[in-house]
GROMACS .gro file of C-alpha atoms in nm:
model
  249
    1MET     CA    1  28.836   5.431  15.705
    2THR     CA    2  28.874   5.800  15.654
    3MET     CA    3  28.767   5.995  15.958
    4ASN     CA    4  28.623   6.292  15.723
    5THR     CA    5  28.442   6.570  15.936
    6ILE     CA    6  28.027   6.452  15.920
    7VAL     CA    7  27.787   6.742  15.998
    8ALA     CA    8  27.459   6.681  16.126
    9LEU     CA    9  27.167   6.978  16.167
   10TRP     CA   10  26.970   6.841  16.382
   11THR     CA   11  26.598   7.044  16.366
   12HIS     CA   12  26.241   7.055  16.266
   13PRO     CA   13  26.014   7.091  15.989
   14ARG     CA   14  25.957   7.395  15.865
   15SER     CA   15  26.230   7.560  16.051
   16ILE     CA   16  26.422   7.736  15.768
   17SER     CA   17  26.639   7.453  15.713
   18THR     CA   18  26.655   7.348  15.301
   19ALA     CA   19  26.758   7.737  15.278
   20PHE     CA   20  27.047   7.665  15.557
   21GLU     CA   21  27.183   7.329  15.350
   22ARG     CA   22  27.154   7.527  15.001
   23VAL     CA   23  27.422   7.758  15.169
   24ILE     CA   24  27.600   7.458  15.240
   25MET     CA   25  27.529   7.331  14.952
   26GLU     CA   26  27.671   7.630  14.717
   27ARG     CA   27  27.989   7.624  14.974
   28GLY     CA   28  28.136   7.323  14.755
   29ASP     CA   29  28.309   7.143  15.029
   30PHE     CA   30  28.097   6.913  15.154
   31ASN     CA   31  27.878   6.582  15.033
   32ILE     CA   32  27.493   6.653  15.087
   33LEU     CA   33  27.251   6.423  15.229
   34HIS     CA   34  26.881   6.530  15.224
   35GLU     CA   35  26.724   6.366  15.515
   36PRO     CA   36  26.791   6.023  15.483
   37PHE     CA   37  26.632   5.963  15.828
   38SER     CA   38  26.348   5.995  15.626
   39TYR     CA   39  26.269   5.660  15.525
   40LEU     CA   40  26.303   5.530  15.851
   41TYR     CA   41  25.953   5.747  15.976
   42TYR     CA   42  25.771   5.763  15.634
   43VAL     CA   43  25.887   5.460  15.475
   44LYS     CA   44  25.934   5.201  15.702
   45GLY     CA   45  25.725   5.358  15.995
   46GLU     CA   46  25.359   5.395  16.083
   47ASP     CA   47  25.302   5.679  16.285
   48ALA     CA   48  25.331   5.880  16.024
   49THR     CA   49  24.998   6.101  15.872
   50ILE     CA   50  25.161   6.174  15.496
   51GLY     CA   51  25.355   5.970  15.254
   52GLN     CA   52  25.726   6.066  15.147
   53GLN     CA   53  25.659   6.217  14.754
   54TYR     CA   54  25.993   6.004  14.614
   55VAL     CA   55  26.115   5.704  14.711
   56ASP     CA   56  26.505   5.615  14.612
   57PRO     CA   57  26.439   5.246  14.542
   58ASP     CA   58  26.856   5.272  14.641
   59HIS     CA   59  26.808   5.432  14.958
   60PRO     CA   60  26.776   5.247  15.290
   61THR     CA   61  26.499   5.203  15.509
   62ASP     CA   62  26.644   5.088  15.844
   63TYR     CA   63  26.852   5.258  16.111
   64GLN     CA   64  27.110   5.100  16.072
   65GLY     CA   65  27.175   5.084  15.678
   66ILE     CA   66  27.067   5.495  15.747
   67ARG     CA   67  27.380   5.480  15.992
   68GLU     CA   68  27.606   5.321  15.763
   69HIS     CA   69  27.519   5.497  15.471
   70ILE     CA   70  27.576   5.828  15.647
   71LEU     CA   71  27.807   5.685  15.793
   72GLN     CA   72  28.029   5.561  15.410
   73ALA     CA   73  27.988   5.893  15.264
   74GLY     CA   74  28.209   5.997  15.547
   75ALA     CA   75  28.473   5.810  15.402
   76GLU     CA   76  28.499   5.941  15.061
   77LYS     CA   77  28.488   6.333  15.266
   78PRO     CA   78  28.316   6.594  15.435
   79VAL     CA   79  27.950   6.529  15.469
   80PHE     CA   80  27.648   6.766  15.588
   81PHE     CA   81  27.326   6.613  15.646
   82LYS     CA   82  27.012   6.827  15.786
   83ASP     CA   83  26.719   6.627  15.923
   84MET     CA   84  26.449   6.547  16.184
   85CYS     CA   85  26.488   6.418  16.537
   86ALA     CA   86  26.106   6.299  16.506
   87HIS     CA   87  26.276   6.038  16.220
   88CYS     CA   88  26.513   5.869  16.441
   89HIS     CA   89  26.503   5.965  16.788
   90THR     CA   90  26.453   5.671  17.015
   91GLN     CA   91  26.739   5.484  16.857
   92LEU     CA   92  26.929   5.801  16.806
   93ALA     CA   93  26.983   5.861  17.178
   94GLU     CA   94  27.095   5.534  17.218
   95ASP     CA   95  27.372   5.569  16.995
   96LYS     CA   96  27.569   5.739  17.117
   97ASN     CA   97  27.848   5.589  16.961
   98PHE     CA   98  27.762   5.752  16.634
   99LEU     CA   99  27.635   6.055  16.846
  100ALA     CA  100  28.001   6.082  16.958
  101ARG     CA  101  28.051   6.080  16.560
  102LEU     CA  102  27.913   6.296  16.433
  103THR     CA  103  27.921   6.670  16.496
  104ASN     CA  104  27.630   6.719  16.563
  105THR     CA  105  27.411   7.106  16.552
  106PHE     CA  106  27.072   7.208  16.606
  107LEU     CA  107  26.879   7.460  16.479
  108ILE     CA  108  26.543   7.555  16.567
  109ARG     CA  109  26.215   7.826  16.516
  110ASP     CA  110  25.963   8.016  16.691
  111PRO     CA  111  25.673   7.707  16.795
  112ALA     CA  112  25.382   7.948  16.706
  113LYS     CA  113  25.549   7.943  16.337
  114THR     CA  114  25.659   7.648  16.281
  115ILE     CA  115  25.307   7.501  16.350
  116ALA     CA  116  25.105   7.695  16.187
  117SER     CA  117  25.339   7.622  15.857
  118PHE     CA  118  25.277   7.287  15.941
  119TYR     CA  119  24.936   7.262  15.964
  120ALA     CA  120  24.900   7.454  15.633
  121MET     CA  121  25.087   7.149  15.465
  122ASN     CA  122  24.918   6.943  15.628
  123PRO     CA  123  24.614   6.973  15.829
  124LYS     CA  124  24.691   6.647  16.013
  125VAL     CA  125  24.963   6.661  16.154
  126THR     CA  126  25.101   6.557  16.552
  127ALA     CA  127  25.285   6.750  16.800
  128ASP     CA  128  25.555   6.399  16.727
  129GLU     CA  129  25.551   6.500  16.392
  130ILE     CA  130  25.678   6.865  16.501
  131GLY     CA  131  25.934   6.670  16.631
  132LEU     CA  132  26.071   6.961  16.902
  133GLU     CA  133  26.020   6.772  17.209
  134GLN     CA  134  26.261   6.498  16.969
  135LEU     CA  135  26.519   6.735  16.917
  136ALA     CA  136  26.534   6.880  17.259
  137GLN     CA  137  26.579   6.510  17.416
  138ILE     CA  138  26.824   6.474  17.140
  139PHE     CA  139  26.972   6.784  17.172
  140GLN     CA  140  27.037   6.658  17.589
  141ALA     CA  141  27.217   6.341  17.511
  142VAL     CA  142  27.422   6.592  17.287
  143ALA     CA  143  27.540   6.795  17.549
  144ALA     CA  144  27.558   6.550  17.847
  145GLN     CA  145  27.826   6.338  17.638
  146ASN     CA  146  28.004   6.627  17.554
  147GLY     CA  147  27.940   6.806  17.833
  148GLU     CA  148  27.902   7.134  17.698
  149PRO     CA  149  27.550   7.263  17.460
  150PRO     CA  150  27.635   7.177  17.112
  151ILE     CA  151  27.538   7.480  16.783
  152VAL     CA  152  27.234   7.643  16.791
  153VAL     CA  153  27.142   7.826  16.554
  154ASP     CA  154  26.793   8.039  16.530
  155ALA     CA  155  26.560   8.064  16.223
  156GLU     CA  156  26.486   8.437  16.329
  157ASP     CA  157  26.907   8.502  16.319
  158LEU     CA  158  26.929   8.298  15.989
  159GLU     CA  159  26.674   8.563  15.865
  160ASP     CA  160  26.720   8.910  16.028
  161ASN     CA  161  27.101   8.806  16.009
  162PRO     CA  162  27.184   8.512  15.735
  163ASN     CA  163  27.564   8.624  15.665
  164GLU     CA  164  27.672   8.701  16.080
  165THR     CA  165  27.431   8.395  16.183
  166ILE     CA  166  27.606   8.173  15.852
  167ASN     CA  167  27.960   8.342  16.016
  168ALA     CA  168  27.909   8.266  16.341
  169TYR     CA  169  27.808   7.882  16.283
  170CYS     CA  170  28.127   7.856  15.998
  171GLN     CA  171  28.321   8.016  16.317
  172ARG     CA  172  28.186   7.732  16.561
  173LEU     CA  173  28.242   7.434  16.307
  174GLY     CA  174  28.652   7.543  16.222
  175ILE     CA  175  28.585   7.594  15.818
  176PRO     CA  176  28.571   7.903  15.651
  177PHE     CA  177  28.266   8.182  15.626
  178ILE     CA  178  28.222   8.167  15.254
  179PRO     CA  179  28.003   8.496  15.138
  180GLU     CA  180  27.959   8.367  14.761
  181ALA     CA  181  27.772   8.028  14.918
  182MET     CA  182  27.544   8.320  15.056
  183THR     CA  183  27.355   8.354  14.733
  184TRP     CA  184  27.291   8.138  14.427
  185GLU     CA  185  27.054   8.072  14.155
  186ALA     CA  186  26.623   7.965  14.176
  187THR     CA  187  26.620   7.572  14.111
  188HIS     CA  188  26.486   7.275  14.214
  189LYS     CA  189  26.740   7.038  14.406
  190LYS     CA  190  26.781   6.707  14.256
  191GLU     CA  191  26.875   6.643  14.731
  192TRP     CA  192  26.453   6.792  14.773
  193ASP     CA  193  26.283   6.527  14.518
  194ILE     CA  194  26.188   6.374  14.806
  195TRP     CA  195  25.941   6.628  14.915
  196LYS     CA  196  25.928   6.771  14.622
  197ASP     CA  197  25.652   6.986  14.645
  198TRP     CA  198  25.744   7.111  15.014
  199HIS     CA  199  26.049   7.292  14.922
  200ARG     CA  200  25.905   7.464  14.670
  201ASP     CA  201  26.016   7.813  14.863
  202ALA     CA  202  26.354   7.712  14.802
  203ALA     CA  203  26.394   7.671  14.506
  204GLN     CA  204  26.259   7.945  14.398
  205SER     CA  205  26.452   8.163  14.590
  206THR     CA  206  26.815   8.287  14.463
  207GLY     CA  207  26.929   8.353  14.917
  208ILE     CA  208  26.812   8.392  15.249
  209VAL     CA  209  26.527   8.654  15.359
  210LYS     CA  210  26.315   8.765  15.612
  211ASN     CA  211  25.986   8.480  15.566
  212MET     CA  212  25.635   8.651  15.538
  213GLU     CA  213  25.403   8.403  15.542
  214LYS     CA  214  25.001   8.403  15.626
  215PHE     CA  215  24.821   8.131  15.767
  216GLN     CA  216  24.462   8.173  15.815
  217GLU     CA  217  24.443   7.864  16.027
  218THR     CA  218  24.771   7.976  16.395
  219VAL     CA  219  24.808   7.948  16.778
  220ASP     CA  220  24.617   8.264  16.835
  221ASN     CA  221  24.256   8.178  16.701
  222ASN     CA  222  24.285   7.774  16.660
  223GLU     CA  223  24.233   7.577  17.012
  224HIS     CA  224  24.343   7.272  16.893
  225LEU     CA  225  24.729   7.410  16.778
  226ARG     CA  226  24.710   7.666  17.066
  227GLY     CA  227  24.759   7.311  17.271
  228TYR     CA  228  25.043   7.187  17.018
  229TYR     CA  229  25.190   7.540  17.104
  230GLU     CA  230  25.189   7.514  17.506
  231LYS     CA  231  25.282   7.142  17.454
  232LEU     CA  232  25.602   7.227  17.268
  233VAL     CA  233  25.716   7.564  17.365
  234PRO     CA  234  25.957   7.440  17.682
  235PHE     CA  235  26.144   7.194  17.461
  236TYR     CA  236  26.204   7.519  17.199
  237ASN     CA  237  26.305   7.798  17.470
  238GLU     CA  238  26.517   7.492  17.666
  239MET     CA  239  26.742   7.484  17.354
  240TYR     CA  240  26.677   7.846  17.256
  241ALA     CA  241  26.841   7.969  17.534
  242HIS     CA  242  27.149   7.805  17.438
  243LYS     CA  243  27.173   7.952  17.063
  244LEU     CA  244  27.457   8.111  16.877
  245THR     CA  245  27.502   8.465  16.842
  246PRO     CA  246  27.574   8.651  16.499
  247VAL     CA  247  27.863   8.805  16.488
  248ALA     CA  248  27.962   8.987  16.085
  249PRO     CA  249  28.244   8.813  15.885
   0.00000   0.00000   0.00000
């Protein structure tokens, strides 16, 4: 099997990750897999509070099948996939061989923004679905295995300085920064069908811009959401301490 690079962007929902993924799509040098482990959590699992919007009948739904699906894609071409650690963290944390095969990178966002955004889409959301704790667990596992912290991108840097942040990310990966990949024509991508309604902003975008979302329910005026924030912010802060510094191209 050819050992092409497999870059994983581990993240949590409502983190600007689909816009990040769109940049990598525009490059054209990676095979893109969109949230392959979603099938494990939202199709086969029992803990989700909502159902996946579209299910590809040919996509595997168990951990080993999805794992093999990713590895086989890497035999053909370099792969980039983004996914939520909440979808597969128990199996992933124990799968040291798979983690070692991947180039593991992380994207985080201020949990106050993440929680409000997720709650607006799904008022039944749980702390486990928000997933920052699971993300931190995988971050810790990768750091221990590699002997150093992996790449961490903060969403605010991505919004405020997209070119500089993506350039720094590319430098760490050892791939060229492609300025032309930072803009695109607004369109829905077929890879996003599984969560079409959740990717409307990305489908309407033409580049990464500052997200000025406003929500009625926030961690400041909703005690339930404030409880989520207080539980999750330590995990965010742990990873934020290792975030990538944007670098001008």
